[in-house]
Coordinates of C-alpha atoms in Angstrom, one line a residue:
M1 CA -52.4 30.4 -40.0
T2 CA -55.8 29.3 -39.1
A3 CA -56.0 26.0 -36.8
S4 CA -57.4 24.2 -40.2
D5 CA -54.5 25.2 -42.1
A6 CA -52.0 24.3 -39.9
G7 CA -54.1 20.3 -39.1
S8 CA -53.9 20.1 -43.1
L9 CA -50.6 21.1 -43.4
S10 CA -49.3 18.4 -40.3
R11 CA -51.2 15.7 -41.9
R12 CA -49.7 16.5 -45.4
E13 CA -46.1 16.0 -43.5
W14 CA -47.0 12.9 -42.1
L15 CA -48.5 11.7 -45.7
L16 CA -45.0 12.7 -47.5
S17 CA -42.6 11.5 -44.2
E18 CA -39.2 10.2 -45.7
R19 CA -39.3 7.5 -42.7
P20 CA -42.9 6.4 -42.0
A21 CA -43.4 4.7 -38.8
S22 CA -45.8 2.0 -40.0
R23 CA -46.4 0.4 -43.4
L24 CA -50.0 2.0 -43.1
Q25 CA -48.3 5.6 -43.1
A26 CA -45.9 4.2 -45.9
R27 CA -49.2 3.1 -48.2
L28 CA -51.0 6.6 -47.6
G29 CA -48.0 8.7 -48.6
R30 CA -48.1 6.7 -51.9
A31 CA -51.7 6.9 -52.6
Y32 CA -51.3 10.3 -51.6
V33 CA -48.2 11.4 -54.1
A34 CA -49.9 8.9 -56.4
W35 CA -53.4 11.5 -56.6
R36 CA -51.7 14.5 -56.6
R37 CA -50.3 13.8 -59.7
F38 CA -53.2 11.8 -61.1
S39 CA -55.3 15.1 -60.2
A40 CA -52.6 17.5 -61.7
N41 CA -53.8 16.0 -65.2
R42 CA -56.7 17.3 -66.4
L43 CA -57.4 14.9 -69.1
A44 CA -57.2 11.9 -67.0
F45 CA -59.4 13.1 -64.5
V46 CA -61.7 14.1 -67.6
G47 CA -61.5 10.2 -68.3
L48 CA -62.1 9.6 -64.9
L49 CA -65.2 11.6 -64.8
I50 CA -66.5 9.3 -68.0
I51 CA -65.7 6.7 -66.3
L52 CA -67.4 7.3 -63.2
A53 CA -70.1 8.6 -65.6
L54 CA -70.8 4.9 -67.4
V55 CA -71.0 3.4 -63.8
A56 CA -73.8 5.4 -62.7
V57 CA -75.8 5.1 -65.7
A58 CA -75.5 1.3 -65.8
A59 CA -76.4 1.6 -61.9
F60 CA -79.0 3.9 -62.7
A61 CA -80.8 2.6 -65.9
D62 CA -84.0 1.5 -64.8
V63 CA -84.2 5.1 -63.5
L64 CA -82.7 7.2 -66.3
A65 CA -84.3 5.2 -69.4
P66 CA -87.8 6.3 -69.7
Y67 CA -88.6 3.4 -72.5
S68 CA -88.1 -0.9 -72.9
P69 CA -84.9 -1.4 -74.5
T70 CA -86.2 -4.7 -75.9
V71 CA -89.9 -3.6 -77.0
G72 CA -90.5 -1.0 -79.4
D73 CA -93.6 0.4 -81.1
L74 CA -93.6 -1.0 -84.9
K75 CA -96.7 0.9 -85.8
N76 CA -96.4 4.5 -84.5
A77 CA -92.2 4.9 -83.4
R78 CA -90.4 3.3 -86.4
L79 CA -87.5 4.9 -87.2
L80 CA -88.3 8.3 -85.7
P81 CA -86.1 11.2 -85.7
P82 CA -84.3 12.7 -82.5
G83 CA -87.0 14.6 -80.6
A84 CA -88.8 16.1 -77.5
A85 CA -90.1 12.0 -77.5
H86 CA -87.4 9.9 -78.5
W87 CA -84.0 12.2 -77.9
F88 CA -81.6 9.7 -80.0
G89 CA -84.6 8.8 -82.2
T90 CA -86.1 5.4 -82.4
D91 CA -84.4 2.2 -84.5
D92 CA -86.4 -0.1 -86.9
L93 CA -88.6 -1.7 -84.2
G94 CA -89.9 1.2 -82.9
R95 CA -87.3 0.9 -79.9
D96 CA -85.9 4.2 -78.0
I97 CA -82.3 4.3 -78.5
Y98 CA -81.4 6.1 -75.7
S99 CA -82.6 3.7 -73.7
R100 CA -81.2 0.9 -75.8
I101 CA -77.6 3.1 -75.5
V102 CA -78.8 3.5 -71.3
Y103 CA -79.1 -0.4 -71.0
G104 CA -76.6 -1.3 -73.2
S105 CA -73.5 0.5 -70.8
R106 CA -74.6 -2.5 -68.2
W107 CA -73.6 -5.1 -71.0
T108 CA -70.5 -2.9 -71.4
L109 CA -69.4 -3.3 -68.3
Y110 CA -70.3 -6.7 -67.9
V111 CA -67.7 -7.1 -70.8
V112 CA -64.5 -5.0 -69.6
I113 CA -64.5 -6.1 -66.2
L114 CA -65.1 -10.2 -67.3
V115 CA -62.4 -9.6 -69.3
A116 CA -60.0 -7.8 -67.0
I117 CA -61.0 -10.2 -63.8
I118 CA -60.0 -13.4 -66.4
A119 CA -57.2 -12.3 -68.7
A120 CA -55.3 -10.0 -66.2
P121 CA -54.8 -12.8 -63.4
I122 CA -53.9 -16.0 -66.1
G123 CA -51.4 -12.9 -67.9
L124 CA -50.2 -12.5 -64.3
L125 CA -49.3 -15.9 -63.1
V126 CA -47.6 -16.7 -66.6
G127 CA -45.5 -14.0 -66.3
T128 CA -43.9 -13.7 -62.8
V129 CA -43.5 -17.8 -63.1
A130 CA -41.7 -18.0 -66.3
G131 CA -39.6 -14.5 -65.3
Y132 CA -38.7 -16.3 -62.2
A133 CA -38.2 -20.1 -62.8
G134 CA -36.4 -19.4 -66.2
G135 CA -34.8 -21.9 -68.6
W136 CA -37.0 -24.4 -70.5
T137 CA -40.3 -23.2 -68.5
D138 CA -39.9 -19.9 -69.2
A139 CA -39.2 -20.7 -73.0
I140 CA -42.5 -23.1 -73.5
L141 CA -44.4 -20.6 -71.7
M142 CA -43.3 -17.7 -73.7
R143 CA -43.6 -19.3 -76.8
I144 CA -47.0 -20.1 -76.1
T145 CA -47.5 -16.2 -75.2
D146 CA -45.7 -15.8 -78.4
I147 CA -48.0 -17.9 -80.8
F148 CA -51.2 -15.9 -79.5
L149 CA -49.2 -13.1 -80.0
A150 CA -48.7 -14.0 -83.3
F151 CA -52.2 -13.5 -84.5
P152 CA -54.0 -10.4 -84.5
K153 CA -57.0 -10.3 -81.6
L154 CA -60.3 -9.8 -83.6
V155 CA -58.9 -12.5 -85.8
L156 CA -58.3 -14.9 -83.1
A157 CA -61.5 -13.9 -81.3
L158 CA -63.8 -14.4 -83.8
A159 CA -62.1 -17.9 -84.3
F160 CA -62.8 -18.5 -80.8
V161 CA -66.5 -17.2 -80.8
A162 CA -67.2 -19.5 -83.9
A163 CA -65.5 -22.9 -81.9
L164 CA -67.9 -21.6 -79.1
G165 CA -70.7 -20.2 -81.1
P166 CA -72.2 -16.9 -80.7
G167 CA -73.2 -15.0 -77.1
I168 CA -72.0 -12.5 -75.3
E169 CA -70.2 -15.2 -72.9
N170 CA -68.6 -16.3 -75.7
A171 CA -67.5 -13.7 -76.6
V172 CA -66.1 -12.2 -73.4
L173 CA -64.4 -16.0 -73.0
A174 CA -62.5 -15.6 -76.5
I175 CA -61.7 -11.9 -76.3
A176 CA -60.6 -12.9 -72.1
I177 CA -58.0 -15.8 -74.4
T178 CA -56.8 -13.6 -76.5
S179 CA -56.0 -10.3 -74.2
W180 CA -53.9 -12.7 -71.8
P181 CA -50.5 -12.1 -74.0
P182 CA -49.3 -8.6 -73.3
Y183 CA -49.6 -8.8 -69.5
A184 CA -47.6 -11.8 -69.2
R185 CA -44.8 -9.9 -71.4
I186 CA -45.0 -7.0 -69.3
A187 CA -44.8 -9.4 -65.8
R188 CA -41.9 -11.5 -67.1
A189 CA -40.6 -8.6 -67.8
E190 CA -40.9 -6.6 -64.4
T191 CA -40.1 -10.1 -62.4
L192 CA -36.7 -10.2 -64.4
T193 CA -35.9 -6.2 -63.3
V194 CA -36.5 -8.0 -59.7
R195 CA -35.9 -11.5 -60.1
N196 CA -31.5 -11.0 -58.6
S197 CA -32.3 -8.3 -56.3
D198 CA -31.3 -8.3 -52.7
Y199 CA -34.4 -8.2 -51.2
I200 CA -35.4 -11.5 -53.3
K201 CA -32.0 -13.1 -52.2
A202 CA -32.8 -12.4 -48.5
V203 CA -36.1 -13.8 -49.0
Q204 CA -34.4 -17.1 -50.5
L205 CA -31.9 -17.2 -47.5
M206 CA -34.9 -17.1 -44.7
G207 CA -36.2 -20.0 -46.7
A208 CA -39.4 -18.8 -48.1
S209 CA -40.6 -21.3 -50.7
P210 CA -40.3 -20.4 -54.8
F211 CA -44.3 -19.9 -54.9
R212 CA -43.8 -17.4 -51.8
I213 CA -41.6 -15.4 -53.3
V214 CA -43.7 -15.6 -56.5
L215 CA -47.5 -14.6 -55.2
R216 CA -45.9 -12.2 -52.1
H217 CA -42.9 -10.5 -53.3
I218 CA -42.9 -10.6 -56.4
M219 CA -46.0 -10.2 -58.0
P220 CA -47.6 -6.7 -56.0
L221 CA -44.8 -5.3 -57.6
C222 CA -46.4 -6.3 -61.0
I223 CA -49.7 -4.8 -60.3
S224 CA -49.1 -1.0 -61.2
S225 CA -47.8 -1.7 -64.5
L226 CA -50.5 -4.5 -64.6
I227 CA -53.4 -1.6 -64.0
I228 CA -52.3 0.6 -66.6
R229 CA -51.8 -2.3 -69.4
V230 CA -55.5 -3.0 -68.5
T231 CA -56.8 0.3 -68.1
L232 CA -55.8 0.8 -71.7
D233 CA -56.9 -1.9 -73.0
M234 CA -60.2 -1.7 -72.1
A235 CA -60.5 0.3 -75.0
G236 CA -59.8 -2.0 -77.5
I237 CA -62.0 -4.2 -75.5
I238 CA -64.9 -2.7 -75.9
L239 CA -64.2 -2.3 -79.4
T240 CA -63.3 -6.1 -80.1
A241 CA -66.3 -7.1 -78.0
A242 CA -68.7 -4.3 -80.7
G243 CA -66.6 -6.0 -83.5
L244 CA -67.6 -9.6 -82.6
G245 CA -71.7 -8.0 -82.0
F246 CA -71.5 -6.2 -85.3
L247 CA -70.8 -9.3 -87.6
G248 CA -73.1 -11.3 -85.8
L249 CA -70.9 -13.3 -83.0
G250 CA -71.5 -11.3 -79.7
A251 CA -74.7 -10.3 -77.7
Q252 CA -77.7 -11.9 -79.7
P253 CA -81.1 -9.7 -80.5
P254 CA -82.7 -8.5 -78.7
L255 CA -80.1 -7.7 -76.2
P256 CA -79.4 -3.5 -76.2
E257 CA -75.2 -4.0 -77.3
W258 CA -73.5 -1.0 -78.7
G259 CA -72.2 -3.3 -81.1
A260 CA -75.1 -4.9 -82.5
M261 CA -76.8 -1.7 -82.5
I262 CA -74.6 -0.5 -85.1
A263 CA -74.8 -3.4 -87.5
S264 CA -78.6 -2.5 -87.2
G265 CA -78.4 0.7 -88.4
R266 CA -76.2 0.7 -91.0
R267 CA -79.1 -0.3 -93.6
F268 CA -80.5 3.0 -92.6
I269 CA -77.0 4.8 -92.3
L270 CA -77.6 7.5 -94.7
D271 CA -81.4 8.2 -94.4
Q272 CA -81.9 7.5 -90.7
W273 CA -77.7 8.0 -89.7
W274 CA -79.2 8.3 -85.9
V275 CA -79.6 4.3 -85.6
A276 CA -76.1 3.9 -85.8
A277 CA -74.4 7.3 -85.1
A278 CA -75.7 6.9 -81.5
P279 CA -74.2 3.6 -80.5
G280 CA -71.2 4.6 -82.3
A281 CA -70.6 8.1 -80.4
A282 CA -71.2 6.2 -77.0
I283 CA -68.1 3.3 -78.2
L284 CA -66.2 6.5 -78.8
I285 CA -67.0 8.5 -76.1
V286 CA -66.2 5.4 -73.5
S287 CA -63.2 4.3 -75.4
L288 CA -61.9 7.5 -74.9
G289 CA -62.8 7.8 -71.6
F290 CA -60.6 4.7 -70.9
N291 CA -57.8 5.9 -72.8
L292 CA -57.4 9.0 -70.8
L293 CA -57.5 7.2 -67.4
G294 CA -54.6 4.9 -68.5
D295 CA -52.6 7.5 -69.6
G296 CA -53.4 9.3 -65.8
L297 CA -52.8 6.3 -64.0
R298 CA -49.4 5.7 -66.3
D299 CA -48.5 9.2 -65.4
A300 CA -49.6 8.5 -61.7
L301 CA -48.5 4.7 -61.0
D302 CA -44.7 5.3 -62.5
P303 CA -41.8 4.8 -59.4
R304 CA -39.9 6.9 -62.0
S305 CA -41.8 10.0 -62.0
G306 CA -40.7 12.3 -59.7
D307 CA -42.9 14.3 -56.6
Q308 CA -44.8 16.9 -59.2

């Protein structure tokens, strides 16, 4: 055994120690075990690569896109098929579809990140407060949650966008308003399982306030389940945003949003199929990537899973 092999073995033993000497060692050990579970799932790794590719395309859109996403050549480049000059063809205004898809990745990330930032904390707060407080507080918060869950997400988002007005910002807000109830349900279920546990009782005996108990001791236990659910919901968020854009209530022209691109290409679906097919394929691939990533995170972060 070489010195490098011995060093890697000792580091592995240190990470997998059953008696960690510090919080840092314990956290690194949990992260190492989770990464081993995740990397063993090849499909999850494919999903991670798809999402990393999406982030890279969005970050370097100015370099990757050969043409402007909003300005086209209506006279000479209208509805050209895929070729060497235009890899994915052009649309009815002579704009390069490949460049619009590249720039549209930024709007896709914009929507999913903002919805996650808005909806996940709201659901986490509502669920943990309802689960820990119980009584009438739990009843009121959960009945409000049930009202939101009673409506299909897209229909409810359409109602909010119709009230707020069309636009990408209002679409994000509408999707976030309709996305938090499942997170609240998950957080409440996790809270109910630990509310009467011994270590929560010990914290209560030490004089900690309910606010501190919820914030410092219950919410961290719900994070892993919430991350999994948010990742799995990303595909639904993308499809809802694309649906709003398709109906003209999301991103407005000339923004290169994928759903709006499909809407503009549906008139040419029989003869110029590439106008709608290219953004549709982009939505399919990215949604698949988020689903595969979410499945992998669920297997990796599930505390009931054994070490593989």
